[in-house]
PDB file of C-alpha atoms in Angstrom:
ATOM      1  CA  MET A  24      51.918 103.209  53.464  1.00  0.00           C
ATOM      2  CA  ALA A  25      51.495  99.194  51.903  1.00  0.00           C
ATOM      3  CA  ARG A  26      47.779  99.729  52.576  1.00  0.00           C
ATOM      4  CA  ILE A  27      47.604 103.481  50.604  1.00  0.00           C
ATOM      5  CA  LEU A  28      49.778 101.048  47.686  1.00  0.00           C
ATOM      6  CA  THR A  29      46.770  98.297  47.834  1.00  0.00           C
ATOM      7  CA  ASP A  30      44.384  99.941  47.883  1.00  0.00           C
ATOM      8  CA  ASP A  31      43.035  99.057  51.541  1.00  0.00           C
ATOM      9  CA  ARG A  32      40.648 102.111  52.778  1.00  0.00           C
ATOM     10  CA  ASP A  33      39.560  99.617  55.242  1.00  0.00           C
ATOM     11  CA  GLY A  34      43.002  98.326  56.508  1.00  0.00           C
ATOM     12  CA  LEU A  35      43.992 102.077  56.416  1.00  0.00           C
ATOM     13  CA  ALA A  36      41.315 102.787  58.283  1.00  0.00           C
ATOM     14  CA  ASP A  37      42.344 101.241  60.625  1.00  0.00           C
ATOM     15  CA  VAL A  38      45.514 101.605  61.393  1.00  0.00           C
ATOM     16  CA  LEU A  39      44.548 105.331  61.334  1.00  0.00           C
ATOM     17  CA  ARG A  40      42.884 104.730  64.337  1.00  0.00           C
ATOM     18  CA  ARG A  41      45.089 103.006  66.423  1.00  0.00           C
ATOM     19  CA  LEU A  42      47.727 105.994  64.952  1.00  0.00           C
ATOM     20  CA  GLU A  43      44.971 108.435  66.879  1.00  0.00           C
ATOM     21  CA  ARG A  44      45.276 107.032  69.817  1.00  0.00           C
ATOM     22  CA  VAL A  45      49.226 106.275  70.160  1.00  0.00           C
ATOM     23  CA  ALA A  46      50.236 109.899  68.406  1.00  0.00           C
ATOM     24  CA  PRO A  47      47.461 112.306  67.563  1.00  0.00           C
ATOM     25  CA  ASP A  48      50.442 114.765  67.502  1.00  0.00           C
ATOM     26  CA  SER A  49      52.205 112.796  64.462  1.00  0.00           C
ATOM     27  CA  PRO A  50      53.172 114.504  61.648  1.00  0.00           C
ATOM     28  CA  VAL A  51      51.676 111.194  59.658  1.00  0.00           C
ATOM     29  CA  LEU A  52      48.211 111.861  60.549  1.00  0.00           C
ATOM     30  CA  ALA A  53      48.579 115.348  60.438  1.00  0.00           C
ATOM     31  CA  VAL A  54      49.181 114.361  56.670  1.00  0.00           C
ATOM     32  CA  MET A  55      46.323 112.077  56.341  1.00  0.00           C
ATOM     33  CA  ARG A  56      43.888 113.961  58.398  1.00  0.00           C
ATOM     34  CA  ASP A  57      43.942 116.340  55.362  1.00  0.00           C
ATOM     35  CA  GLN A  58      43.783 112.709  52.959  1.00  0.00           C
ATOM     36  CA  VAL A  59      41.336 110.550  54.330  1.00  0.00           C
ATOM     37  CA  THR A  60      38.242 110.577  52.622  1.00  0.00           C
ATOM     38  CA  ASP A  61      36.182 108.862  55.599  1.00  0.00           C
ATOM     39  CA  PRO A  62      33.921 111.680  56.706  1.00  0.00           C
ATOM     40  CA  GLY A  63      34.694 111.037  60.902  1.00  0.00           C
ATOM     41  CA  PHE A  64      38.217 109.972  60.215  1.00  0.00           C
ATOM     42  CA  ARG A  65      38.856 113.956  61.116  1.00  0.00           C
ATOM     43  CA  GLU A  66      36.230 114.954  63.278  1.00  0.00           C
ATOM     44  CA  ARG A  67      37.623 112.100  66.143  1.00  0.00           C
ATOM     45  CA  SER A  68      40.968 112.948  65.620  1.00  0.00           C
ATOM     46  CA  ASP A  69      39.926 116.648  66.373  1.00  0.00           C
ATOM     47  CA  GLU A  70      37.409 115.492  69.473  1.00  0.00           C
ATOM     48  CA  LEU A  71      40.140 113.064  71.281  1.00  0.00           C
ATOM     49  CA  LYS A  72      42.739 116.131  70.958  1.00  0.00           C
ATOM     50  CA  ARG A  73      40.561 118.461  72.459  1.00  0.00           C
ATOM     51  CA  ARG A  74      39.286 115.957  74.928  1.00  0.00           C
ATOM     52  CA  TRP A  75      42.911 115.227  76.230  1.00  0.00           C
ATOM     53  CA  ASP A  76      43.810 119.220  76.226  1.00  0.00           C
ATOM     54  CA  ASP A  77      40.255 119.363  78.568  1.00  0.00           C
ATOM     55  CA  ILE A  78      42.395 117.067  80.805  1.00  0.00           C
ATOM     56  CA  CYS A  79      45.362 118.533  81.209  1.00  0.00           C
ATOM     57  CA  ARG A  80      44.347 121.609  81.925  1.00  0.00           C
ATOM     58  CA  ARG A  81      42.325 120.921  84.435  1.00  0.00           C
ATOM     59  CA  ALA A  82      45.165 118.658  85.585  1.00  0.00           C
ATOM     60  CA  SER A  83      46.924 121.359  85.392  1.00  0.00           C
ATOM     61  CA  ASP A  84      44.551 123.800  87.329  1.00  0.00           C
ATOM     62  CA  GLY A  85      44.177 121.807  90.062  1.00  0.00           C
ATOM     63  CA  VAL A  86      40.629 121.022  89.477  1.00  0.00           C
ATOM     64  CA  PRO A  87      39.708 117.927  91.838  1.00  0.00           C
ATOM     65  CA  GLY A  88      39.923 114.389  90.280  1.00  0.00           C
ATOM     66  CA  ALA A  89      41.272 115.805  87.580  1.00  0.00           C
ATOM     67  CA  GLU A  90      44.362 114.546  88.042  1.00  0.00           C
ATOM     68  CA  ASP A  91      42.916 110.737  88.273  1.00  0.00           C
ATOM     69  CA  GLU A  92      41.057 111.097  85.619  1.00  0.00           C
ATOM     70  CA  LEU A  93      44.273 112.043  83.706  1.00  0.00           C
ATOM     71  CA  ARG A  94      46.130 109.137  85.460  1.00  0.00           C
ATOM     72  CA  ARG A  95      43.562 107.111  84.169  1.00  0.00           C
ATOM     73  CA  GLU A  96      43.638 108.591  80.575  1.00  0.00           C
ATOM     74  CA  LEU A  97      47.889 107.338  80.136  1.00  0.00           C
ATOM     75  CA  ARG A  98      47.357 104.050  82.006  1.00  0.00           C
ATOM     76  CA  SER A  99      45.087 103.244  78.634  1.00  0.00           C
ATOM     77  CA  HIS A 100      47.904 105.438  76.594  1.00  0.00           C
ATOM     78  CA  PRO A 101      50.614 105.694  77.894  1.00  0.00           C
ATOM     79  CA  HIS A 102      52.828 106.581  75.141  1.00  0.00           C
ATOM     80  CA  ILE A 103      50.830 109.719  74.867  1.00  0.00           C
ATOM     81  CA  GLU A 104      53.501 112.543  74.921  1.00  0.00           C
ATOM     82  CA  GLN A 105      50.482 115.244  75.500  1.00  0.00           C
ATOM     83  CA  LEU A 106      48.947 112.932  78.265  1.00  0.00           C
ATOM     84  CA  ARG A 107      52.666 112.787  79.894  1.00  0.00           C
ATOM     85  CA  VAL A 108      53.582 115.944  79.618  1.00  0.00           C
ATOM     86  CA  GLY A 109      49.895 116.975  80.240  1.00  0.00           C
ATOM     87  CA  LEU A 110      50.896 115.002  83.993  1.00  0.00           C
ATOM     88  CA  LEU A 111      54.223 117.057  84.069  1.00  0.00           C
ATOM     89  CA  PHE A 112      52.726 120.204  84.528  1.00  0.00           C
ATOM     90  CA  ALA A 113      50.209 118.903  86.818  1.00  0.00           C
ATOM     91  CA  LEU A 114      52.645 116.990  88.826  1.00  0.00           C
ATOM     92  CA  TYR A 115      54.936 120.640  88.825  1.00  0.00           C
ATOM     93  CA  GLY A 116      52.057 122.933  89.034  1.00  0.00           C
ATOM     94  CA  ARG A 117      50.844 121.246  92.535  1.00  0.00           C
ATOM     95  CA  ALA A 118      54.390 120.997  94.462  1.00  0.00           C
ATOM     96  CA  ALA A 119      54.382 124.831  93.292  1.00  0.00           C
ATOM     97  CA  ASP A 120      51.593 125.434  95.003  1.00  0.00           C
ATOM     98  CA  GLY A 121      52.141 123.302  98.021  1.00  0.00           C
ATOM     99  CA  ARG A 122      49.963 120.646  97.561  1.00  0.00           C
ATOM    100  CA  GLY A 123      53.052 118.048  96.444  1.00  0.00           C
ATOM    101  CA  ASP A 124      56.596 118.309  96.955  1.00  0.00           C
ATOM    102  CA  TYR A 125      58.763 118.044  93.655  1.00  0.00           C
ATOM    103  CA  GLU A 126      59.978 114.843  94.019  1.00  0.00           C
ATOM    104  CA  GLU A 127      57.877 113.334  91.876  1.00  0.00           C
ATOM    105  CA  ALA A 128      57.861 115.620  89.460  1.00  0.00           C
ATOM    106  CA  ARG A 129      61.262 115.756  89.143  1.00  0.00           C
ATOM    107  CA  ARG A 130      60.625 111.750  89.105  1.00  0.00           C
ATOM    108  CA  LEU A 131      58.430 112.439  85.896  1.00  0.00           C
ATOM    109  CA  ALA A 132      60.636 114.542  83.882  1.00  0.00           C
ATOM    110  CA  LEU A 133      63.704 112.491  84.227  1.00  0.00           C
ATOM    111  CA  GLU A 134      61.596 109.677  82.711  1.00  0.00           C
ATOM    112  CA  LEU A 135      60.136 111.549  79.818  1.00  0.00           C
ATOM    113  CA  ALA A 136      64.004 112.548  79.066  1.00  0.00           C
ATOM    114  CA  ALA A 137      65.076 108.963  79.010  1.00  0.00           C
ATOM    115  CA  ASP A 138      61.912 108.104  76.672  1.00  0.00           C
ATOM    116  CA  PRO A 139      64.152 107.197  73.744  1.00  0.00           C
ATOM    117  CA  ARG A 140      60.722 108.101  71.493  1.00  0.00           C
ATOM    118  CA  ALA A 141      60.460 111.328  73.035  1.00  0.00           C
ATOM    119  CA  GLY A 142      59.196 114.188  70.688  1.00  0.00           C
ATOM    120  CA  HIS A 143      59.904 117.555  70.381  1.00  0.00           C
ATOM    121  CA  HIS A 144      57.646 118.774  72.570  1.00  0.00           C
ATOM    122  CA  THR A 145      58.851 116.088  75.531  1.00  0.00           C
ATOM    123  CA  HIS A 146      61.786 117.745  75.547  1.00  0.00           C
ATOM    124  CA  PHE A 147      61.379 121.077  75.303  1.00  0.00           C
ATOM    125  CA  HIS A 148      58.710 121.316  78.388  1.00  0.00           C
ATOM    126  CA  VAL A 149      61.347 118.556  79.899  1.00  0.00           C
ATOM    127  CA  ALA A 150      63.543 121.420  79.951  1.00  0.00           C
ATOM    128  CA  GLN A 151      62.389 123.841  81.534  1.00  0.00           C
ATOM    129  CA  PHE A 152      60.762 121.546  84.533  1.00  0.00           C
ATOM    130  CA  LEU A 153      64.634 120.484  84.959  1.00  0.00           C
ATOM    131  CA  TRP A 154      66.172 123.620  84.805  1.00  0.00           C
ATOM    132  CA  ASN A 155      63.990 124.888  87.189  1.00  0.00           C
ATOM    133  CA  LEU A 156      64.256 121.898  89.547  1.00  0.00           C
ATOM    134  CA  GLY A 157      67.864 122.977  88.908  1.00  0.00           C
ATOM    135  CA  GLU A 158      69.140 119.692  86.781  1.00  0.00           C
ATOM    136  CA  ARG A 159      71.256 122.131  85.029  1.00  0.00           C
ATOM    137  CA  ASP A 160      73.160 119.638  82.713  1.00  0.00           C
ATOM    138  CA  GLU A 161      70.153 117.390  81.772  1.00  0.00           C
ATOM    139  CA  ALA A 162      68.254 120.538  80.921  1.00  0.00           C
ATOM    140  CA  ARG A 163      70.397 121.504  78.676  1.00  0.00           C
ATOM    141  CA  ARG A 164      70.504 118.225  77.117  1.00  0.00           C
ATOM    142  CA  GLN A 165      67.318 118.708  76.327  1.00  0.00           C
ATOM    143  CA  PHE A 166      67.083 121.712  75.312  1.00  0.00           C
ATOM    144  CA  CYS A 167      69.491 120.156  72.177  1.00  0.00           C
ATOM    145  CA  LEU A 168      67.242 117.461  71.380  1.00  0.00           C
ATOM    146  CA  ALA A 169      64.263 119.910  71.308  1.00  0.00           C
ATOM    147  CA  LEU A 170      66.523 121.939  69.147  1.00  0.00           C
ATOM    148  CA  ALA A 171      67.391 118.814  66.875  1.00  0.00           C
ATOM    149  CA  THR A 172      63.525 117.232  66.969  1.00  0.00           C
ATOM    150  CA  SER A 173      61.856 120.886  65.749  1.00  0.00           C
ATOM    151  CA  GLU A 174      60.391 120.658  62.741  1.00  0.00           C
ATOM    152  CA  SER A 175      59.953 123.909  61.799  1.00  0.00           C
ATOM    153  CA  GLU A 176      62.112 126.978  62.113  1.00  0.00           C
ATOM    154  CA  GLU A 177      59.809 128.569  64.529  1.00  0.00           C
ATOM    155  CA  ASP A 178      60.137 125.628  66.671  1.00  0.00           C
ATOM    156  CA  ARG A 179      63.787 126.320  66.876  1.00  0.00           C
ATOM    157  CA  GLN A 180      63.295 129.747  67.766  1.00  0.00           C
ATOM    158  CA  THR A 181      61.076 128.670  70.390  1.00  0.00           C
ATOM    159  CA  VAL A 182      63.463 126.427  72.097  1.00  0.00           C
ATOM    160  CA  ARG A 183      66.448 129.284  71.436  1.00  0.00           C
ATOM    161  CA  VAL A 184      64.718 131.604  72.981  1.00  0.00           C
ATOM    162  CA  ALA A 185      63.005 129.323  76.302  1.00  0.00           C
ATOM    163  CA  ALA A 186      66.818 128.277  76.331  1.00  0.00           C
ATOM    164  CA  ARG A 187      68.147 131.883  76.520  1.00  0.00           C
ATOM    165  CA  THR A 188      65.373 133.256  79.466  1.00  0.00           C
ATOM    166  CA  VAL A 189      66.925 131.098  81.594  1.00  0.00           C
ATOM    167  CA  GLY A 190      69.988 131.311  80.878  1.00  0.00           C
ATOM    168  CA  ALA A 191      71.069 128.249  79.204  1.00  0.00           C
ATOM    169  CA  GLU A 192      73.539 127.585  76.222  1.00  0.00           C
ATOM    170  CA  VAL A 193      72.435 125.409  74.221  1.00  0.00           C
ATOM    171  CA  ALA A 194      73.993 124.527  70.730  1.00  0.00           C
ATOM    172  CA  GLY A 195      71.848 123.316  67.959  1.00  0.00           C
ATOM    173  CA  PRO A 196      71.041 122.856  64.540  1.00  0.00           C
ATOM    174  CA  ALA A 197      70.923 126.480  62.024  1.00  0.00           C
ATOM    175  CA  GLY A 198      71.762 128.921  64.958  1.00  0.00           C
ATOM    176  CA  GLY A 199      75.118 127.784  66.898  1.00  0.00           C
ATOM    177  CA  ALA A 200      75.091 128.660  70.483  1.00  0.00           C
ATOM    178  CA  SER A 201      72.112 130.462  72.349  1.00  0.00           C
ATOM    179  CA  GLN A 202      73.044 131.921  75.742  1.00  0.00           C
TER     180      GLN A 202
END
């Protein structure tokens, strides 16, 4: 905000580039994408997100080398929610296919659940994984956090439907208990 108020365009561009790396799904970044005059900013940001989506998809699909690539990206960008949840998908998928064990997926899910910076996306997916792994109390807590961190009624409805589908009872904003 200080960069905007002082009309420091170079400083703002630097701050936004850093934000692209650490929080590509940030609501602040989404608003800025529409307002920044740097013509390459949106393209760079979108390309990075597409690349991470591709790595996560390939790792989840079990493509050889993709999980290692995902882990390298995660070491470079340890707080990127998209990458952390992508690794959880990959670990869980590998375990479900009999190529791994559920314990590593469980450990990562619990680590993500305990992260105070976790956002809606993380809480939503972690809740489902933990429910499937039999961690019912923590899964319910994560469903509630997913409701609390939802940015739209559509997100809240998606959480309610997911919770109801697995049989979790959760209470949250604008809807009370969901069964």
